[in-house]
CSV table of C-alpha atoms in Angstrom, one decimal:
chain,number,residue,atom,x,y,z
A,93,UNK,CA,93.2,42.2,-14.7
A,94,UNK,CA,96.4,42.1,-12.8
A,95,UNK,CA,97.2,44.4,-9.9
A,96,UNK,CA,99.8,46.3,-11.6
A,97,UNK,CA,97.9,46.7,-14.4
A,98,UNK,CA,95.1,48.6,-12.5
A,99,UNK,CA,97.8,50.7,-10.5
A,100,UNK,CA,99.6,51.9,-13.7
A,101,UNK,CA,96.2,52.6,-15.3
A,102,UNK,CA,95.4,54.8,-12.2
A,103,UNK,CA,98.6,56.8,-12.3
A,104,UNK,CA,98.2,57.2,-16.0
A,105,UNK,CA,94.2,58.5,-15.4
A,106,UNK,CA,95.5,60.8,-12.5
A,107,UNK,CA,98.3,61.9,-15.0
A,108,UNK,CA,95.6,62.8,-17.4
A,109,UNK,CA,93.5,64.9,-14.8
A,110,UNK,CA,96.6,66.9,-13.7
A,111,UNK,CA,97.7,67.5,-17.3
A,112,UNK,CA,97.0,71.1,-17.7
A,113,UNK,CA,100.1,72.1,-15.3
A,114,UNK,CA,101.7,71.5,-18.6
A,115,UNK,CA,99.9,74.1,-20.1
A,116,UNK,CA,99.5,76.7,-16.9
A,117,UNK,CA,103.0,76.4,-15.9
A,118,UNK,CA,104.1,77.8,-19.6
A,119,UNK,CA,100.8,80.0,-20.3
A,120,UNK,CA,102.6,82.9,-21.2
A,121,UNK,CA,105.7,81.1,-23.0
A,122,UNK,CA,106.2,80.5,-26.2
A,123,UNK,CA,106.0,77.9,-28.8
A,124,UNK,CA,108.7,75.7,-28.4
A,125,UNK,CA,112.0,75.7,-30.1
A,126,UNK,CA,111.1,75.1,-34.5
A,127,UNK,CA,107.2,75.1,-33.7
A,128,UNK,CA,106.9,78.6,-34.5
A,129,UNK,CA,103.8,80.0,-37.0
A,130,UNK,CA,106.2,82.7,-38.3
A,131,UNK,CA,109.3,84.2,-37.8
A,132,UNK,CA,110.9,87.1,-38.1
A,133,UNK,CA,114.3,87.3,-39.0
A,134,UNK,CA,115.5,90.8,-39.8
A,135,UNK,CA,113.0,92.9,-41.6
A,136,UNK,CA,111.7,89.3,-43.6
A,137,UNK,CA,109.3,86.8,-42.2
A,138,UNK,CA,109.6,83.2,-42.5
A,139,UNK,CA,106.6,80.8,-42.4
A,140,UNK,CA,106.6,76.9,-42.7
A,141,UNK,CA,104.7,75.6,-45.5
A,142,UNK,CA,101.5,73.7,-44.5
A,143,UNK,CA,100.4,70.5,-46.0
A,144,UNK,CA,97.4,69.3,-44.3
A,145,UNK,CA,94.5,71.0,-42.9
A,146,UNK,CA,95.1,70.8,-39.3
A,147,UNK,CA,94.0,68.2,-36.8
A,148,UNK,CA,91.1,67.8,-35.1
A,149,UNK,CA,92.1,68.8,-31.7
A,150,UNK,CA,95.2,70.9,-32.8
A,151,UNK,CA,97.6,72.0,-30.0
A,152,UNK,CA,95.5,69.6,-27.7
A,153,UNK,CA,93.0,72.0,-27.1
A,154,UNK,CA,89.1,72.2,-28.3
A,155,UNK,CA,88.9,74.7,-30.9
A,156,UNK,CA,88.2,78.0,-29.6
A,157,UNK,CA,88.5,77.1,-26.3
A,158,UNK,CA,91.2,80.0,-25.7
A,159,UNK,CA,90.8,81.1,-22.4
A,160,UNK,CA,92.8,79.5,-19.6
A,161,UNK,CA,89.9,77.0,-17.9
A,162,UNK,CA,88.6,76.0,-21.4
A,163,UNK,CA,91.6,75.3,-22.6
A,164,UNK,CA,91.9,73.0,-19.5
A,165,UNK,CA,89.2,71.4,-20.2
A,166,UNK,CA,90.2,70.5,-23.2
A,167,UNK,CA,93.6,69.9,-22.6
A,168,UNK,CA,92.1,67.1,-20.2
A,169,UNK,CA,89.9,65.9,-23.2
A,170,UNK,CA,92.6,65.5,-25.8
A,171,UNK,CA,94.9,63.6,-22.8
A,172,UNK,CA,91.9,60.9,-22.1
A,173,UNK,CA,91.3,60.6,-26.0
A,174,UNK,CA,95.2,60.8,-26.8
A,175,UNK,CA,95.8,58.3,-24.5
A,176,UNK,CA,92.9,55.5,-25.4
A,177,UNK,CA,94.0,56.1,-28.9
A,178,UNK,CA,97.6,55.5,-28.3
A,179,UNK,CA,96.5,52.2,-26.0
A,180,UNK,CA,94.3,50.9,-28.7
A,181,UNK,CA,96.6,51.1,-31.5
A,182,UNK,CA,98.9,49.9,-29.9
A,183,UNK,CA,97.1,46.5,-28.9
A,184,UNK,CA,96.4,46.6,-32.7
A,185,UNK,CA,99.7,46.4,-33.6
A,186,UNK,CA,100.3,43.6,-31.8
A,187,UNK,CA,97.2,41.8,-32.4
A,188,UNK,CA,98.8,42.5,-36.5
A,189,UNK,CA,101.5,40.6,-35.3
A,190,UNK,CA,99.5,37.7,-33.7
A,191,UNK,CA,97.7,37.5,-36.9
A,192,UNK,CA,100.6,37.5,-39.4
A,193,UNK,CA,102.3,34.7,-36.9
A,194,UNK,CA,98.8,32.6,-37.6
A,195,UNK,CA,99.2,33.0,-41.3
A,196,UNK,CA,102.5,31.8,-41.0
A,197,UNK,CA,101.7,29.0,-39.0
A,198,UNK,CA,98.7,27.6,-41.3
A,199,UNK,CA,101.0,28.0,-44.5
A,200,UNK,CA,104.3,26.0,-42.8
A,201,UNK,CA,101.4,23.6,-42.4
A,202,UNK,CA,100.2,23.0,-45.6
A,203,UNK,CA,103.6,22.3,-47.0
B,276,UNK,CA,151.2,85.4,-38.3
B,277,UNK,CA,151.8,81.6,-36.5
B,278,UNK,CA,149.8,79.2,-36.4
B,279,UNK,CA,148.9,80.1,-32.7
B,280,UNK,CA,147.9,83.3,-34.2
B,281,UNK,CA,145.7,81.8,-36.4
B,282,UNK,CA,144.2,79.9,-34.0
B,283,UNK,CA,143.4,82.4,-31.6
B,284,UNK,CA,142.0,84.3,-34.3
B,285,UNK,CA,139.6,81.7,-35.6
B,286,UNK,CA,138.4,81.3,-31.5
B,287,UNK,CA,137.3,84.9,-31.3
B,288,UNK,CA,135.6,84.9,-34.6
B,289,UNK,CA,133.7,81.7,-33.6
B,290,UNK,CA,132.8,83.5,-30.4
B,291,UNK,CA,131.8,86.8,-31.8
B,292,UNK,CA,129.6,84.7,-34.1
B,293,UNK,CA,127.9,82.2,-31.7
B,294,UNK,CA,127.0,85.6,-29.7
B,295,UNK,CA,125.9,87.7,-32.8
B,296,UNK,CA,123.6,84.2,-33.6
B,297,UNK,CA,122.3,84.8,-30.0
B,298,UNK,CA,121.6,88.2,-30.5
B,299,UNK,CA,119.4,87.7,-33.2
B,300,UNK,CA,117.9,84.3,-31.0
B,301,UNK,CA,117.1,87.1,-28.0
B,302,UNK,CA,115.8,90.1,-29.9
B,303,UNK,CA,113.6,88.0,-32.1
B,304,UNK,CA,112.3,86.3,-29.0
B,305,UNK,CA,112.9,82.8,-30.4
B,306,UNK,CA,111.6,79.7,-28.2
B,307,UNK,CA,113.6,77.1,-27.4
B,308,UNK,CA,113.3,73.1,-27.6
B,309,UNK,CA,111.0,70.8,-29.4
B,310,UNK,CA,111.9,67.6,-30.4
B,311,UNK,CA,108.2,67.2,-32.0
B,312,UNK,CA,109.7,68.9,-35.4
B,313,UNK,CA,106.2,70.3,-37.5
B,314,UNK,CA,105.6,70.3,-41.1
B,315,UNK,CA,107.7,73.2,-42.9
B,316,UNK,CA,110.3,72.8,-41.2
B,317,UNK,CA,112.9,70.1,-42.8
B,318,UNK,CA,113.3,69.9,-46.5
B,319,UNK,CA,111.5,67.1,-48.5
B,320,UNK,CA,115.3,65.1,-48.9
B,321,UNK,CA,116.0,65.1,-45.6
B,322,UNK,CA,111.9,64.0,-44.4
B,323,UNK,CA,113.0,61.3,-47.1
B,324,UNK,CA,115.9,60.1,-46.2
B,325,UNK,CA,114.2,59.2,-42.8
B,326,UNK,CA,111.5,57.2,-44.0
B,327,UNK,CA,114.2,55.6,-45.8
B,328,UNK,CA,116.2,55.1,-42.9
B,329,UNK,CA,113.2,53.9,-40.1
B,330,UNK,CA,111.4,51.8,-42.4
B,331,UNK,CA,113.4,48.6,-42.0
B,332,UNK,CA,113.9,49.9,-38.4
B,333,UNK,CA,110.2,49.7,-38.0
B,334,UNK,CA,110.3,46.2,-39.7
B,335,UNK,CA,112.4,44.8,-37.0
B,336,UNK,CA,110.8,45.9,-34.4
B,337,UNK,CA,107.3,44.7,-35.6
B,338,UNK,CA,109.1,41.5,-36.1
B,339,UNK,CA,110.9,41.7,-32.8
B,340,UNK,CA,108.0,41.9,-31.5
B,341,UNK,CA,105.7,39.3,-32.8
B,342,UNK,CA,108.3,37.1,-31.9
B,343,UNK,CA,109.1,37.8,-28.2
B,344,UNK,CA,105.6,39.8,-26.9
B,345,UNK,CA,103.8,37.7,-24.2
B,346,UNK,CA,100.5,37.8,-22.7
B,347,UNK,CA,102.5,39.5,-19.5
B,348,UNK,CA,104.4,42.1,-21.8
B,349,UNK,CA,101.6,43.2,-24.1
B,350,UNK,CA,99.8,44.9,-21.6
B,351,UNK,CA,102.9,46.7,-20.4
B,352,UNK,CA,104.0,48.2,-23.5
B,353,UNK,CA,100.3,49.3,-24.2
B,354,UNK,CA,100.5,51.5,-20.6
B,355,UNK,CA,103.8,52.6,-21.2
B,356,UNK,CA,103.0,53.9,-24.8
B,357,UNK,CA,100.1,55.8,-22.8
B,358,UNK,CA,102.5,56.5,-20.4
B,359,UNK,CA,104.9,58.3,-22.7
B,360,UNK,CA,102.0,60.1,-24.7
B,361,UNK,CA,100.8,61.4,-21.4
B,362,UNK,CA,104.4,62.7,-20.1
B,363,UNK,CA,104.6,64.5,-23.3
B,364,UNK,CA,101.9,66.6,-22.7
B,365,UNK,CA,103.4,68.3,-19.3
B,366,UNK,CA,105.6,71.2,-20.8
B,367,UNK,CA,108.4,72.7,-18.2
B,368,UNK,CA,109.0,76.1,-18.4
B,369,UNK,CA,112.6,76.7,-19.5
B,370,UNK,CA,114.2,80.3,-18.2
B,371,UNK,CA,115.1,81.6,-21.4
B,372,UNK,CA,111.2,81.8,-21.6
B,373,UNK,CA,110.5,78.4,-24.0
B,374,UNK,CA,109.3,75.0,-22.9
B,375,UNK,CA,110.4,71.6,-22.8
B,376,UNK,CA,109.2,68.0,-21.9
B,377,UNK,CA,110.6,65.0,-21.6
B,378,UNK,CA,109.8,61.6,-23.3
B,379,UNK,CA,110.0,58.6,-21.1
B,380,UNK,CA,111.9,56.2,-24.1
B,381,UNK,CA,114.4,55.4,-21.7
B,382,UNK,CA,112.3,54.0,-19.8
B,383,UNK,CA,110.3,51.8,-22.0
B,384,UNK,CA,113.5,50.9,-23.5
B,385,UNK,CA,115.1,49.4,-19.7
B,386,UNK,CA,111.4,47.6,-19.1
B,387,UNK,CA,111.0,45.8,-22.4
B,388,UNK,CA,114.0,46.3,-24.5
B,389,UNK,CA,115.1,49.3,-27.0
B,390,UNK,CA,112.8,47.6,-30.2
B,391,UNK,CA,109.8,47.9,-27.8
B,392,UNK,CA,110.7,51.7,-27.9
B,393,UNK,CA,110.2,52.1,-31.4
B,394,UNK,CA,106.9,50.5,-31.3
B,395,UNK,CA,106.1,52.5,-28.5
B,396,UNK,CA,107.2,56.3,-29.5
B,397,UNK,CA,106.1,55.6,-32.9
B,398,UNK,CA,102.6,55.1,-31.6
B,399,UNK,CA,102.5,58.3,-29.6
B,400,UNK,CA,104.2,60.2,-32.1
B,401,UNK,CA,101.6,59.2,-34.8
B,402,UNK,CA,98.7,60.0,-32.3
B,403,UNK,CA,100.3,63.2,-31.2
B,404,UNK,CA,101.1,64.3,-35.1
B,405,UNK,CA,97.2,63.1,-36.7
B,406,UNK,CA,94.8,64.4,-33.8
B,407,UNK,CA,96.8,66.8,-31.9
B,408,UNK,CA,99.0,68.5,-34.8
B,409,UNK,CA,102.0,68.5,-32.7
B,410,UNK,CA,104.8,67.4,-34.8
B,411,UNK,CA,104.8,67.0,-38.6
B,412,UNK,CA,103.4,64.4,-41.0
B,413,UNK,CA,106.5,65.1,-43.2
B,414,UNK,CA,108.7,64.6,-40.6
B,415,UNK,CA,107.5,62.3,-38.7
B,416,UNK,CA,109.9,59.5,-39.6
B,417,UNK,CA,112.6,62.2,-38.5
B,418,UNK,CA,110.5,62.2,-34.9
B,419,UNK,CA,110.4,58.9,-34.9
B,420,UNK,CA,114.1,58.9,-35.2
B,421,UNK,CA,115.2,61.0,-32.8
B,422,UNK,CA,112.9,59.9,-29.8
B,423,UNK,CA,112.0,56.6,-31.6
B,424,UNK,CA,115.1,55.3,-32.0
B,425,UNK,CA,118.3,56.7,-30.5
B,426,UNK,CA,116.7,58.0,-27.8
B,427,UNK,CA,116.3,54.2,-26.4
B,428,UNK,CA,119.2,52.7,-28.0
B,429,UNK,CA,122.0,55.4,-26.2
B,430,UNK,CA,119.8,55.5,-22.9
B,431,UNK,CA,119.5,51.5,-23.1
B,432,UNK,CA,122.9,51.6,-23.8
B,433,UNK,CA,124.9,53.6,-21.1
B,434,UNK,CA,122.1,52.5,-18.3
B,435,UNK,CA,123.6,48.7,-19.5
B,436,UNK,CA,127.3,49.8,-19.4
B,437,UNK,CA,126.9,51.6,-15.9
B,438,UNK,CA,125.5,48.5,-14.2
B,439,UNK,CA,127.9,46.8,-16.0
B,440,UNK,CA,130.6,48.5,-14.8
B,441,UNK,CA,129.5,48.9,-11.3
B,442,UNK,CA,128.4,45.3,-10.5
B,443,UNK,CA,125.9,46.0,-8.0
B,444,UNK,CA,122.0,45.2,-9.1
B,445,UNK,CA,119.9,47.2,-6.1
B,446,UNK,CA,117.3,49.7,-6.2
B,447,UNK,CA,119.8,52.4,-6.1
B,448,UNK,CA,122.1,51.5,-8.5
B,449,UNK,CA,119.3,51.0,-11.1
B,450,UNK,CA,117.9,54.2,-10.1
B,451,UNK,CA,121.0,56.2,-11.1
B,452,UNK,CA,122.2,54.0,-14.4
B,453,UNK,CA,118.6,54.6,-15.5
B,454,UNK,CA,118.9,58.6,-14.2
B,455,UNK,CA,121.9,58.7,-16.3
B,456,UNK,CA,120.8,56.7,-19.4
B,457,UNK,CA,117.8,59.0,-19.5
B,458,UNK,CA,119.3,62.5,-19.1
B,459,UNK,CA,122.3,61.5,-22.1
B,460,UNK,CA,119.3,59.7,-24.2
B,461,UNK,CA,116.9,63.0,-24.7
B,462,UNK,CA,119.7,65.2,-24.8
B,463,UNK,CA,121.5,63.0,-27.7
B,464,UNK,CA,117.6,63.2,-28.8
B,465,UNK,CA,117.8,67.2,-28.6
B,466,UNK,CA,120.9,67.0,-30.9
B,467,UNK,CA,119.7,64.8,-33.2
B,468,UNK,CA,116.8,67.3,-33.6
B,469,UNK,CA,118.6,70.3,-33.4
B,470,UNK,CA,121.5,69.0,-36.2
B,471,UNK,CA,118.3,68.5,-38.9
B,472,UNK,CA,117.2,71.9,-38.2
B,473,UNK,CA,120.4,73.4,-38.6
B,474,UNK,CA,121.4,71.7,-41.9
B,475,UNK,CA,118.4,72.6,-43.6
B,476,UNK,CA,119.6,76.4,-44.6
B,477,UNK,CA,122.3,74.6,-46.4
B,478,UNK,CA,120.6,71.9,-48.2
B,479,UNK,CA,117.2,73.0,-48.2
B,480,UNK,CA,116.7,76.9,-48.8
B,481,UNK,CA,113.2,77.9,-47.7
B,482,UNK,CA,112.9,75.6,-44.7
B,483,UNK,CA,114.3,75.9,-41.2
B,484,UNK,CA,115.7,78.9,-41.1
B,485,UNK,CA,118.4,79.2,-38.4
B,486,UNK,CA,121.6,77.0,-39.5
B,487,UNK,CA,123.0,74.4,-36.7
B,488,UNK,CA,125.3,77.1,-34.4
B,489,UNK,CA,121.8,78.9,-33.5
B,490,UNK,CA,119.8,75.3,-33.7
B,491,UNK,CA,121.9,72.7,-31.4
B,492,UNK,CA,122.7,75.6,-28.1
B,493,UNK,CA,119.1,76.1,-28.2
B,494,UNK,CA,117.9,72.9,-28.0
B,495,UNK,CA,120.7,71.8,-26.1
B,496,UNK,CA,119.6,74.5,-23.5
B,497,UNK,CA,116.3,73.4,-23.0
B,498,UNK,CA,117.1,69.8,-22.8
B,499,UNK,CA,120.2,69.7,-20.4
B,500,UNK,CA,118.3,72.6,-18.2
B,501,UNK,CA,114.9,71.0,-17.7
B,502,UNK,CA,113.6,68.3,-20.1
B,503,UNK,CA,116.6,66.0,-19.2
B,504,UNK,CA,116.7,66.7,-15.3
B,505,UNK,CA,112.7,65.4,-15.3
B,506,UNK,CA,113.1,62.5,-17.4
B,507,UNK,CA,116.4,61.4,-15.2
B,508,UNK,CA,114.2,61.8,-12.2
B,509,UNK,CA,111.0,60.2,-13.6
B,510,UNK,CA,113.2,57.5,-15.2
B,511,UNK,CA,115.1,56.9,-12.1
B,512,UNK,CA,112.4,57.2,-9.5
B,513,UNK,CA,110.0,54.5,-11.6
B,514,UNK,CA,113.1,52.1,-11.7
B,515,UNK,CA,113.8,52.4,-7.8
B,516,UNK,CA,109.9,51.5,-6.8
B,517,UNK,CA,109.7,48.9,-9.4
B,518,UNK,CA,112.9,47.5,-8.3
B,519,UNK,CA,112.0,48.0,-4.1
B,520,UNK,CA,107.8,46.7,-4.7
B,521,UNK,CA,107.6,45.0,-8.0
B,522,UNK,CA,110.8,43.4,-9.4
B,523,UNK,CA,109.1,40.7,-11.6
B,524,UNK,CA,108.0,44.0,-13.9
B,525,UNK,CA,111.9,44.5,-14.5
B,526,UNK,CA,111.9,40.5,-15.1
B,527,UNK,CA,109.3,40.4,-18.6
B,528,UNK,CA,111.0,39.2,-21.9
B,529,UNK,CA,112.8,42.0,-23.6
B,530,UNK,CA,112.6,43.1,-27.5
B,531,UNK,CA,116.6,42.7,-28.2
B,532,UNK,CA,117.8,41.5,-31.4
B,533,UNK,CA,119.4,38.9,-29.6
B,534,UNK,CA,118.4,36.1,-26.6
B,535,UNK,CA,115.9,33.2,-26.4
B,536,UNK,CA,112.5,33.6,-27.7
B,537,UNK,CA,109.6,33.6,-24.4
B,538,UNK,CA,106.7,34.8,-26.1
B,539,UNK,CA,104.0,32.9,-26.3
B,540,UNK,CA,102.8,34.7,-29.6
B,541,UNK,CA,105.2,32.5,-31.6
């Protein structure tokens, strides 16, 4: 493995264990701008309609993990898994795109 | 009654408005920013019309890709995809009492080319939207779009036409043009995603509620305040070390439409 490859993999690691700032800066903020359960507009409420069932860490958290060191902990948990999901697709993308240029290759052969 | 009167007329309507929409934002305790835009929110035309719109767009850039990735620039778009999951997840408290975070496209887009953005974003954004819930399945091509796609291209864009126009290729200099390409690419982002809330009361009843003069100042807010600010800095500051310690890394083949082929993959 190159050198840089290590250092950027350490920054991202380090990134991942100091991830819950993003949630202890803003603990008693709300939900971001259109991420809203419900809203109340007048004397009506508004909810988005829901299609799926949720995820399986939803809001990056372990669920019921509420309090404000749980949901650290799993904040930290969903950033490791996020991330090696994101890095793994990824490479499988591209190895999609090493394979389809293979295919390629064999059938410019034939003719 | 002139035209002048007119005019002047219209201007204090528009303002009593805009600060009537406000009143309603503040009383209801409304949050701004996201750019991660859930389920529910845009109509099922509009989350159409952007799968319409970034499926060939995603076509490209596969095939961008399998055409100029090397063995040197694959394993740099994997960390910066992890890179700009991971940035995503630190929320900045806004003053109005909503968050915001920045995205890191700019970025990805200066290292390996806008198409390798795309690939990149769309990655996180999938992750992000299937294991986190944090961003719609529906409108996930809209995502995609905003962060995905012009995000890059206008960052990529004005960080080209500023060294461009000033001619010098130092640390500094790319520092700054990437500074500035970041701040005006999430903030052109922020629009984006603040014009498809804001149409939906008139297209799509039932939907996003607020129309575009409550939609576009709040996510504007956010994202000129504190999500563009960080990703300037984090943009700019990555491009100065890389430029000062590690200047082959600005050197790896780029996914553009155009240029010689150097991957190795072809």
């Amino acid at each position: 493995m190159e050198a840089w490859i290590k250092k950027t993999l350490i920054v991202i690691i380090i990134l991942c264990i100091i991830s819950p700032i993003g949630i202890l800066l803003t603990w008693n903020y709300g939900d971001a701008w259109g991420e809203w359960g419900q809203v109340k507009i007048g004397n009506k409420t508004w909810m988005p309609q829901h299609y799926s069932g949720g995820a399986p860490l939803q809001d990056y958290d372990v669920p019921g993990w509420d309090s404000q060191i749980m949901a650290s902990l799993g904040y930290i948990i969903s950033a490791f898994v996020g991330v090696f999901m994101v890095i793994t697709v990824t490479l499988g993308i591209i190895k999609l795109g090493e394979i389809s240029n293979e295919l390629r290759k064999r059938n410019t052969e034939k003719y | 009654m002139n035209l002048n009167y007119l005019f002047f007329k219209f201007l204090i309507f528009s303002v009593v408005r805009i600060k009537y929409l406000y009143a309603i934002r503040v009383t209801e305790k409304i949050k701004g920013d996201t750019m991660h835009i859930p389920d529910g929110y845009l109509g099922p035309a509009t989350c159409l019309f952007f799968y319409v719109v970034m499926i060939p767009i995603w076509y490209i850039a596969f095939k961008i890709a399998r055409k100029k990735m090397n063995e040197k620039s694959v394993p740099m778009l994997a960390m910066l995809s992890a890179f700009a999951f991971i940035v995503m997840m630190f929320n900045w408290p806004v003053p109005d009492g909503t968050t915001a975070h920045m995205v890191g496209a700019v970025l990805i887009a200066i290292l390996l080319g806008p198409w390798a953005s795309v690939i990149a974003i769309s990655v996180a954004l999938l992750i992000q939207a299937f294991f986190f819930g944090d961003g719609g399945l529906t409108s996930y091509a809209a995502n995609c779009f905003n962060m995905g796609f012009v995000m890059p291209f206008v960052g990529y864009y004005v960080y080209r036409f500023l060294l461009k126009v000033i001619k010098k290729d130092n640390a500094w200099t790319l520092g700054v043009s990437g500074a500035i390409g970041g701040y005006v690419g999430i903030n052109t982002a922020a629009f984006m995603a603040g014009l498809e809330f804001g149409i939906q009361p008139f297209i799509a009843p039932g939907y996003c509620p607020y129309p575009f003069t409550v939609s576009i100042p709040a996510m504007l807010l956010a994202h000129m305040l504190v999500a563009g600010p960080v990703e300037a800095v984090v943009t700019g500051a990555v491009l100065y070390y890389l430029k000062s310690h590690a200047s082959h890394l600005l050197k790896l083949s780029k996914l553009t439409l155009r240029g010689e082929s150097h991957g190795s993959m072809d």
